[in-house]
Structures are given as C-alpha cells and as structure tokens.
Short mmCIF file of C-alpha atoms in Angstrom, two decimals:
data_model
loop_
_atom_site.label_atom_id
_atom_site.label_comp_id
_atom_site.label_asym_id
_atom_site.label_seq_id
_atom_site.Cartn_x
_atom_site.Cartn_y
_atom_site.Cartn_z
CA UNK A 1236 84.61 118.92 192.81
CA UNK A 1237 84.16 122.87 192.79
CA UNK A 1238 83.77 125.65 190.40
CA UNK A 1239 84.21 129.39 191.29
CA UNK A 1240 85.05 132.78 189.63
CA UNK A 1241 86.76 135.84 190.35
CA UNK A 1242 87.37 139.18 188.70
CA UNK A 1243 89.34 142.48 188.98
CA UNK A 1244 88.63 145.68 187.30
CA UNK A 1245 92.00 147.12 187.79
CA UNK A 1246 93.75 149.00 184.93
CA UNK A 1247 97.10 147.60 185.81
CA UNK A 1248 97.97 144.31 184.49
CA UNK A 1249 100.02 143.22 187.42
CA UNK A 1250 97.29 144.42 190.13
CA UNK A 1251 94.53 143.00 188.14
CA UNK A 1252 95.77 139.55 187.71
CA UNK A 1253 97.05 139.41 191.30
CA UNK A 1254 93.80 140.65 192.78
CA UNK A 1255 91.84 138.11 190.77
CA UNK A 1256 94.13 135.21 191.83
CA UNK A 1257 93.98 136.32 195.49
CA UNK A 1258 90.22 136.43 195.29
CA UNK A 1259 90.15 132.87 193.72
CA UNK A 1260 92.60 131.33 196.14
CA UNK A 1261 90.11 132.20 198.90
CA UNK A 1262 87.33 129.96 197.29
CA UNK A 1263 88.88 127.06 195.73
CA UNK A 1264 91.75 124.54 196.01
CA UNK A 1265 94.38 124.32 193.24
CA UNK A 1266 92.38 124.28 190.03
CA UNK A 1267 92.32 121.64 187.41
CA UNK A 1268 91.47 124.14 184.78
CA UNK A 1269 91.71 127.92 184.85
CA UNK A 1270 89.91 130.07 182.10
CA UNK A 1271 90.48 133.93 181.80
CA UNK A 1272 88.68 136.40 179.88
CA UNK A 1273 90.20 139.80 179.70
CA UNK A 1274 90.19 143.32 178.01
CA UNK A 1275 92.66 143.83 174.81
CA UNK A 1276 94.64 146.51 176.62
CA UNK A 1277 96.45 144.16 179.17
CA UNK A 1278 100.06 143.02 179.07
CA UNK A 1279 99.67 139.12 178.59
CA UNK A 1280 103.41 138.63 179.39
CA UNK A 1281 102.43 139.66 182.87
CA UNK A 1282 99.36 137.51 182.97
CA UNK A 1283 101.51 134.46 181.78
CA UNK A 1284 104.18 134.98 184.46
CA UNK A 1285 102.00 135.53 187.44
CA UNK A 1286 99.54 132.48 186.41
CA UNK A 1287 102.34 130.22 185.99
CA UNK A 1288 103.89 131.32 189.36
CA UNK A 1289 100.53 130.87 191.02
CA UNK A 1290 99.24 127.68 189.33
CA UNK A 1291 102.34 125.70 187.84
CA UNK A 1292 100.28 122.57 187.64
CA UNK A 1293 96.95 123.90 186.05
CA UNK A 1294 95.87 123.95 182.53
CA UNK A 1295 95.36 127.54 181.53
CA UNK A 1296 93.39 129.19 178.47
CA UNK A 1297 92.88 132.92 177.93
CA UNK A 1298 90.70 134.71 175.39
CA UNK A 1299 90.00 138.44 175.14
CA UNK A 1300 86.47 139.70 175.42
CA UNK A 1301 84.53 142.60 173.98
CA UNK A 1302 84.21 145.57 176.15
CA UNK A 1303 83.69 143.54 179.29
CA UNK A 1304 82.23 140.30 180.65
CA UNK A 1305 79.69 138.57 183.02
CA UNK A 1306 80.11 136.40 186.03
CA UNK A 1307 77.77 135.48 188.75
CA UNK A 1308 78.91 138.64 190.48
CA UNK A 1309 77.35 140.88 187.81
CA UNK A 1310 77.97 142.38 184.49
CA UNK A 1311 81.10 144.36 184.05
CA UNK A 1312 81.66 146.89 181.42
CA UNK A 1313 85.08 148.15 180.12
CA UNK A 1314 88.48 147.15 181.10
CA UNK A 1315 88.62 144.33 183.43
CA UNK A 1316 89.35 140.33 183.54
CA UNK A 1317 87.55 137.37 184.67
CA UNK A 1318 88.85 133.95 186.06
CA UNK A 1319 86.74 130.79 185.91
CA UNK A 1320 88.29 127.76 187.70
CA UNK A 1321 87.36 124.15 188.24
CA UNK A 1322 88.82 121.86 190.71
CA UNK A 1323 88.26 118.27 189.91
CA UNK A 1324 90.70 115.95 191.30
CA UNK A 1325 89.70 112.73 189.58
CA UNK A 1326 89.01 114.63 186.37
CA UNK A 1327 91.37 115.67 183.61
CA UNK A 1328 91.85 118.75 181.60
CA UNK A 1329 94.38 119.92 179.02
CA UNK A 1330 94.73 122.97 176.92
CA UNK A 1331 96.70 123.82 173.70
CA UNK A 1332 97.20 126.93 171.35
CA UNK A 1333 98.49 126.34 167.83
CA UNK A 1334 99.62 129.28 165.59
CA UNK A 1335 101.40 128.38 162.61
CA UNK A 1336 101.43 128.69 158.74
CA UNK A 1337 99.20 125.61 158.26
CA UNK A 1338 95.60 125.70 157.40
CA UNK A 1339 92.94 126.39 160.10
CA UNK A 1340 91.57 122.77 159.55
CA UNK A 1341 95.21 121.50 160.21
CA UNK A 1342 95.96 123.70 163.10
CA UNK A 1343 92.55 122.53 164.68
CA UNK A 1344 93.69 119.00 164.39
CA UNK A 1345 97.05 119.53 165.90
CA UNK A 1346 95.50 121.77 168.78
CA UNK A 1347 93.05 119.14 169.60
CA UNK A 1348 95.58 116.39 169.65
CA UNK A 1349 98.11 118.35 171.70
CA UNK A 1350 95.38 119.44 174.33
CA UNK A 1351 94.22 115.70 174.81
CA UNK A 1352 98.09 114.85 175.31
CA UNK A 1353 98.48 117.54 177.87
CA UNK A 1354 95.44 116.21 179.63
CA UNK A 1355 97.08 112.88 180.12
CA UNK A 1356 94.23 111.14 178.51
CA UNK A 1357 95.33 110.07 175.07
CA UNK A 1358 93.27 107.48 173.54
CA UNK A 1359 90.10 108.61 175.40
CA UNK A 1360 87.47 110.92 173.89
CA UNK A 1361 86.71 114.02 175.99
CA UNK A 1362 83.34 114.89 177.18
CA UNK A 1363 83.49 118.67 176.08
CA UNK A 1364 85.73 120.72 173.71
CA UNK A 1365 86.04 124.38 174.61
CA UNK A 1366 87.17 126.29 171.54
CA UNK A 1367 88.69 129.74 171.42
CA UNK A 1368 89.94 130.72 167.90
CA UNK A 1369 90.79 134.14 166.43
CA UNK A 1370 87.97 135.04 164.14
CA UNK A 1371 87.63 134.08 160.19
CA UNK A 1372 87.66 130.20 159.54
CA UNK A 1373 85.75 128.82 162.45
CA UNK A 1374 83.73 126.39 160.41
CA UNK A 1375 87.22 124.88 158.99
CA UNK A 1376 88.25 124.85 162.66
CA UNK A 1377 85.13 122.63 163.84
CA UNK A 1378 85.87 120.56 160.82
CA UNK A 1379 89.43 119.76 161.79
CA UNK A 1380 88.45 118.95 165.32
CA UNK A 1381 85.73 116.41 163.99
CA UNK A 1382 88.30 114.92 161.99
CA UNK A 1383 90.25 113.57 165.09
CA UNK A 1384 87.27 113.09 167.51
CA UNK A 1385 84.32 112.58 165.29
CA UNK A 1386 80.91 114.43 165.49
CA UNK A 1387 79.71 113.21 168.97
CA UNK A 1388 81.94 115.28 171.23
CA UNK A 1389 80.31 118.66 171.80
CA UNK A 1390 81.97 121.88 171.24
CA UNK A 1391 81.31 125.08 173.05
CA UNK A 1392 83.25 128.28 172.12
CA UNK A 1393 83.56 131.83 171.19
CA UNK A 1394 85.64 133.50 168.77
CA UNK A 1395 88.26 136.07 170.34
CA UNK A 1396 87.01 139.57 170.47
CA UNK A 1397 88.28 143.05 170.84
CA UNK A 1398 86.76 146.17 171.68
CA UNK A 1399 86.34 147.87 168.31
CA UNK A 1400 86.96 145.22 165.63
CA UNK A 1401 90.46 146.35 165.15
CA UNK A 1402 92.07 142.82 165.39
CA UNK A 1403 93.48 143.31 168.65
CA UNK A 1404 92.24 140.03 169.81
CA UNK A 1405 94.25 137.66 171.48
CA UNK A 1406 94.36 134.19 173.00
CA UNK A 1407 97.05 132.71 175.15
CA UNK A 1408 98.05 129.81 177.51
CA UNK A 1409 101.44 129.62 179.68
CA UNK A 1410 103.27 128.54 176.60
CA UNK A 1411 102.43 131.20 174.03
CA UNK A 1412 100.33 133.90 173.08
CA UNK A 1413 98.82 134.81 169.50
CA UNK A 1414 96.52 137.19 167.65
CA UNK A 1415 96.04 134.38 165.13
CA UNK A 1416 95.48 130.86 165.98
CA UNK A 1417 93.27 128.41 167.78
CA UNK A 1418 93.15 127.79 171.48
CA UNK A 1419 91.39 124.39 172.66
CA UNK A 1420 90.57 123.14 176.25
CA UNK A 1421 89.61 119.50 176.69
CA UNK A 1422 87.34 118.44 179.51
CA UNK A 1423 87.04 114.80 181.30
CA UNK A 1424 85.00 116.03 184.11
CA UNK A 1425 83.84 113.55 186.98
CA UNK A 1426 80.33 114.93 186.54
CA UNK A 1427 77.43 115.39 184.10
CA UNK A 1428 77.81 118.40 181.61
CA UNK A 1429 74.60 119.60 179.70
CA UNK A 1430 74.48 122.01 176.74
CA UNK A 1431 72.36 124.63 174.80
CA UNK A 1432 72.80 126.57 171.58
CA UNK A 1433 70.44 129.01 170.53
CA UNK A 1434 69.69 132.20 168.56
CA UNK A 1435 66.61 133.77 169.91
CA UNK A 1436 65.69 135.25 166.61
CA UNK A 1437 62.68 134.26 164.39
CA UNK A 1438 62.14 133.91 160.69
CA UNK A 1439 60.09 136.61 159.04
CA UNK A 1440 59.26 134.26 156.25
CA UNK A 1441 61.21 136.15 153.58
CA UNK A 1442 64.18 134.23 152.09
CA UNK A 1443 66.24 133.78 149.14
CA UNK A 1444 68.89 131.44 147.56
CA UNK A 1445 72.53 132.36 147.89
CA UNK A 1446 73.16 131.98 144.18
CA UNK A 1447 76.79 133.59 144.13
CA UNK A 1448 79.36 133.23 147.21
CA UNK A 1449 82.89 133.60 147.75
CA UNK A 1450 84.22 132.50 151.11
CA UNK A 1451 82.21 134.92 153.48
CA UNK A 1452 80.93 137.27 150.98
CA UNK A 1453 77.44 136.48 149.68
CA UNK A 1454 77.49 138.23 146.22
CA UNK A 1455 74.00 137.37 144.89
CA UNK A 1456 70.73 136.37 146.34
CA UNK A 1457 68.18 134.89 143.79
CA UNK A 1458 70.69 135.96 141.14
CA UNK A 1459 70.30 139.67 142.16
CA UNK A 1460 73.07 141.87 144.15
CA UNK A 1461 72.83 140.59 147.58
CA UNK A 1462 72.76 144.15 149.12
CA UNK A 1463 69.71 145.22 147.10
CA UNK A 1464 67.70 142.17 148.31
CA UNK A 1465 68.89 142.73 151.94
CA UNK A 1466 68.04 146.50 152.04
CA UNK A 1467 64.74 145.69 150.50
CA UNK A 1468 63.90 143.51 153.23
CA UNK A 1469 65.41 145.85 155.91
CA UNK A 1470 63.55 148.96 154.08
CA UNK A 1471 66.49 151.08 154.61
CA UNK A 1472 69.36 151.97 152.14
CA UNK A 1473 72.95 151.05 152.59
CA UNK A 1474 75.93 152.39 150.87
CA UNK A 1475 78.48 150.31 149.11
CA UNK A 1476 81.83 149.94 151.23
CA UNK A 1477 79.72 150.54 154.35
CA UNK A 1478 79.63 148.83 157.80
CA UNK A 1479 76.36 147.66 158.69
CA UNK A 1480 77.20 145.70 161.83
CA UNK A 1481 74.95 147.71 163.98
CA UNK A 1482 72.16 148.15 161.68
CA UNK A 1483 71.90 144.18 160.92
CA UNK A 1484 72.13 142.86 164.50
CA UNK A 1485 68.33 142.37 164.89
CA UNK A 1486 68.16 141.20 161.40
CA UNK A 1487 70.72 138.46 160.63
CA UNK A 1488 70.51 135.93 158.14
CA UNK A 1489 69.45 132.47 159.15
CA UNK A 1490 70.30 129.13 157.70
CA UNK A 1491 67.80 126.05 158.57
CA UNK A 1492 69.45 123.87 161.04
CA UNK A 1493 66.79 121.45 161.89
CA UNK A 1494 63.43 121.10 163.72
CA UNK A 1495 62.43 120.57 167.35
CA UNK A 1496 58.84 119.57 167.94
CA UNK A 1497 57.97 120.69 164.44
CA UNK A 1498 59.65 124.11 165.24
CA UNK A 1499 62.51 125.15 162.92
CA UNK A 1500 65.69 126.39 164.39
CA UNK A 1501 68.45 128.24 162.61
CA UNK A 1502 72.21 129.18 162.72
CA UNK A 1503 72.78 132.75 162.17
CA UNK A 1504 75.13 134.76 160.04
CA UNK A 1505 75.56 138.48 160.77
CA UNK A 1506 75.92 140.82 157.95
CA UNK A 1507 78.91 142.91 158.37
CA UNK A 1508 79.81 145.01 155.33
CA UNK A 1509 78.41 145.93 151.98
CA UNK A 1510 81.03 145.47 149.43
CA UNK A 1511 81.83 147.61 146.46
CA UNK A 1512 79.93 144.94 144.05
CA UNK A 1513 77.02 145.12 146.47
CA UNK A 1514 77.70 141.85 148.08
CA UNK A 1515 77.55 141.32 151.80
CA UNK A 1516 80.54 140.22 153.70
CA UNK A 1517 79.24 137.83 156.88
CA UNK A 1518 80.78 136.91 159.95
CA UNK A 1519 80.13 133.20 159.10
CA UNK A 1520 80.34 131.19 155.99
CA UNK A 1521 77.35 130.75 153.64
CA UNK A 1522 77.44 127.87 151.31
CA UNK A 1523 76.43 128.58 147.50
CA UNK A 1524 72.89 127.08 147.13
CA UNK A 1525 71.82 127.60 150.63
CA UNK A 1526 68.38 129.41 151.42
CA UNK A 1527 69.03 132.43 153.55
CA UNK A 1528 66.25 133.44 155.78
CA UNK A 1529 65.67 137.00 156.88
CA UNK A 1530 65.49 136.79 160.83
CA UNK A 1531 64.03 139.23 163.30
CA UNK A 1532 64.65 139.79 166.81
CA UNK A 1533 63.94 142.35 169.61
CA UNK A 1534 65.90 143.97 172.45
CA UNK A 1535 63.51 142.31 175.02
CA UNK A 1536 64.10 138.70 173.36
CA UNK A 1537 68.02 139.51 173.52
CA UNK A 1538 67.69 140.31 177.20
CA UNK A 1539 65.80 137.28 178.19
CA UNK A 1540 67.30 134.56 175.86
CA UNK A 1541 70.39 134.13 178.05
CA UNK A 1542 68.58 132.83 180.98
CA UNK A 1543 66.31 130.72 178.81
CA UNK A 1544 69.35 129.11 177.18
CA UNK A 1545 70.74 128.28 180.57
CA UNK A 1546 67.39 126.86 181.77
CA UNK A 1547 67.29 124.69 178.48
CA UNK A 1548 70.85 123.57 179.31
CA UNK A 1549 69.65 122.72 183.01
CA UNK A 1550 66.57 120.77 181.52
CA UNK A 1551 65.20 118.75 184.67
CA UNK A 1552 68.28 118.89 186.56
CA UNK A 1553 68.37 121.30 189.54
CA UNK A 1554 71.65 120.75 191.04
CA UNK A 1555 74.26 122.89 188.88
CA UNK A 1556 77.78 123.20 190.12
CA UNK A 1557 78.57 125.95 187.85
CA UNK A 1558 78.74 127.00 184.09
CA UNK A 1559 80.19 128.69 181.06
CA UNK A 1560 77.86 130.93 178.88
CA UNK A 1561 79.22 132.29 175.35
CA UNK A 1562 77.52 135.64 174.69
CA UNK A 1563 77.61 137.34 171.28
CA UNK A 1564 79.28 140.75 171.51
CA UNK A 1565 76.96 142.13 168.84
CA UNK A 1566 73.99 141.34 170.88
CA UNK A 1567 75.69 142.85 174.12
CA UNK A 1568 76.40 146.11 172.30
CA UNK A 1569 72.81 146.14 171.08
CA UNK A 1570 71.22 145.81 174.68
CA UNK A 1571 74.49 147.31 176.49
CA UNK A 1572 72.21 149.49 178.88
CA UNK A 1573 70.08 146.39 179.86
CA UNK A 1574 72.98 143.87 180.51
CA UNK A 1575 72.60 144.14 184.39
CA UNK A 1576 69.27 142.80 183.74
CA UNK A 1577 70.67 139.84 181.68
CA UNK A 1578 73.07 139.11 184.49
CA UNK A 1579 70.37 138.88 187.09
CA UNK A 1580 68.36 136.50 184.83
CA UNK A 1581 71.40 134.20 184.08
CA UNK A 1582 72.09 134.12 188.00
CA UNK A 1583 68.47 133.23 188.73
CA UNK A 1584 68.50 130.41 185.96
CA UNK A 1585 71.92 129.39 187.36
CA UNK A 1586 70.46 129.05 190.97
CA UNK A 1587 73.07 131.72 191.71
CA UNK A 1588 76.11 129.03 190.90
CA UNK A 1589 79.33 130.52 189.50
CA UNK A 1590 79.51 131.16 185.88
CA UNK A 1591 81.33 133.14 183.35
CA UNK A 1592 80.55 134.78 180.16
CA UNK A 1593 82.68 136.57 177.68
CA UNK A 1594 81.55 138.58 174.68
CA UNK A 1595 82.61 136.98 171.62
CA UNK A 1596 82.81 137.64 167.71
CA UNK A 1597 81.20 134.20 166.75
CA UNK A 1598 79.70 131.55 168.68
CA UNK A 1599 80.08 127.63 168.69
CA UNK A 1600 77.98 125.10 170.09
CA UNK A 1601 76.14 121.94 169.68
CA UNK A 1602 72.54 122.01 168.30
CA UNK A 1603 69.90 119.47 169.98
CA UNK A 1604 70.31 117.46 166.62
CA UNK A 1605 73.89 116.84 167.73
CA UNK A 1606 75.38 118.98 164.98
CA UNK A 1607 78.40 121.12 166.07
CA UNK A 1608 78.39 124.58 164.34
CA UNK A 1609 79.45 128.27 164.33
CA UNK A 1610 77.16 130.95 164.09
CA UNK A 1611 76.58 134.71 165.06
CA UNK A 1612 74.54 136.53 167.36
CA UNK A 1613 74.04 133.25 169.23
CA UNK A 1614 74.62 132.23 172.85
CA UNK A 1615 76.01 128.85 173.84
CA UNK A 1616 76.13 127.20 177.39
CA UNK A 1617 77.54 124.50 179.20
CA UNK A 1618 76.42 123.78 182.59
CA UNK A 1619 78.16 121.24 185.03
CA UNK A 1620 76.02 119.19 187.33
CA UNK A 1621 76.40 116.96 190.42
CA UNK A 1622 75.87 113.54 189.59
#
C-alpha cells in the first residue's frame, strides 16, 4: 500500500494535468483512488479526458479549492492543482457525484449508495467517507449519508470553494461535473485510519440564545436583533447589507459539541453577512433555541493548529503512510502570509509523509464523541497508518 502526491502550477489545463500525472506516475503504481484539488479557472473537460485516459480503472473525485492548496511539497498560492493518490491492491474505493432536482438529503443518500456500488463492496460499511459537496446544505447532506450508513462511519470533508465566493466552485469525476451537487468517495483501506476535527478557537464567555432563526440566518439573539448583539460583542459597527466575512474570521459563533477531559469543544458557524433586518447570515445552520458562544481566535493559534490536529490524529501511532487535511479557506486567507509556516508544521507532524490539503468553504469531520458534523473555520484530518 502506498500514498503519494503531485502538483502543477501551469496555467494551461492540458499542461497542468499532464505534468501532475507524469510526476505521479514516477512515484506510485496505478492508483486505487485519485483525488484532485484545483483552481476554478481550469477546463474540467480536459481534466476528465486526460485522467480517464491515464487511469481508466481508478476511482476519481475532484473539487475546487480557494486560491491554492498545500501538499507535503509546500504551500502553493494561486492557480494550480494537486493530485493525491492511494494504491491499495487489496482495498476498495468508489466515488459518485449526484446532481439533480432532489433534496440535498436525498442526493446524499443516492451518492452514498452509488459510491459503495462503484467500490464493489455492496453490503459492507466503509471505513471512511470523504465528502465534497457544493456549499449551502451540508447538514442535510450528512443526515442523508447517515440515513444509509448510520452514525458510526466517520466523515471527513470540505465544501467546494472558489477564489472570491462567486459560485464558481465545482466538483467532478470521470462521469460528470457540476457546480451544484454532492461528491462522495468511500474508503475500504487495508490499513488503520485515525481522525481529528478541531476549531482552534476559545469561548470568550459571552453567549446568547438564538431566539429567531430562518435556515442559515440568525435573526435574533436573546430576542434582540442578532447584528446588534454581535457588533456589541465585537465592539465595532456593521452596516446592514454588508459582508463581514473577513472581520468575523477570528470571532465566529460556537455551538457546544461536547467535552473532552472536562474541557468544552465547539462546532463553529462563520458570520458572513448582515441582512437588511439586522440578522446574520451564517455559513452553517443554527437551530432556534441553541446557545451561541462568542468565540475568539488568534493568528498564532491558526498557524499552529493544523500541525496540532495532525498530531492529534496520529495519537500514539508513529507510522503514518499519508493523509488528507481539510483547511478552512477563511482561516487560510486570514494568515495567508504565514501559510508557509503552516505547511512546515504539518510536514513535521506528518513525519514528512505525503498529504494534501484543499482550502474549503465549510469543513466536515467526526468529533471525539463520534458525532459527524459540519462547521466553519475548522480543520479536519484523516491519517492512514501501517498496521
């Protein structure tokens, strides 16, 4: 069993994909599964044709990443693509994309069943689900997956991203491509897999009840306009109908997710937009009646947390083969000038084994409690170990 990565920063779609394929072929036998993370401006038709020609029997899943990516070879900003490949002769892998007029819940069910069918392991639970959906309904997607598999199969994932939140995100496999749908890969590996899902933010102690909510808009906190409460906590004013993604990236709202050694941990929702009625549109769903905690992060914590999450995934195991880390695009943009330091830290934590890290618009993972969840400004990791 082997894992490796390759990349290209060529601007031409044809040259980029073929350079990355050529590099990959020097490192690994025919992959069982191939993941590709890439910039929004590439021609996916070319990617599909070249990948199918080079790897006709390989399960493939692609997803756009925001303004670059990381691999074990470093942090790459701007146009480019990264390939992550696993060769596992006795394992099984399958991918599927569903994009239709069904609900996200139903599409997730269909994608899960199709990916399992494509893996050849119908009737068996996978060891891991990799989820790449387009943004907007990730909580319903997780519910759809769990309808078919139960709650014990861990999910790692990241929502497809583009460079400037202009809905140019995309997912694809060799069968189709879409800007609105659900992509899933199922893993039946012949090795151990360990996971970690963390935020790296701390509660300030300030909190309020979400007393009025519509989908992803928190309209009222403690029966007051949500924007008024939030800007009081932030100590800065916000205009109505304004984008606050950058301003709020160190101060998301947290929902209590559990405790570990008596310490609380949270799943985060990133405030994105102040609405006309002084509500706050979020990048994650908030339930009416939930208590929301005003969270705080620092640049230094964001820089060091990726390596901490990988170390937590490794636990006492010191024999990683490779891994996948999902890194929030909002956090990357906040510390963009320090991302080289992040990459160095992850390499050290990974013992310089191959990994890939896309920058996503929402992260999915499994908490230590066993709950699969969607959050924002988080990092999720899956590390593959020798038995």
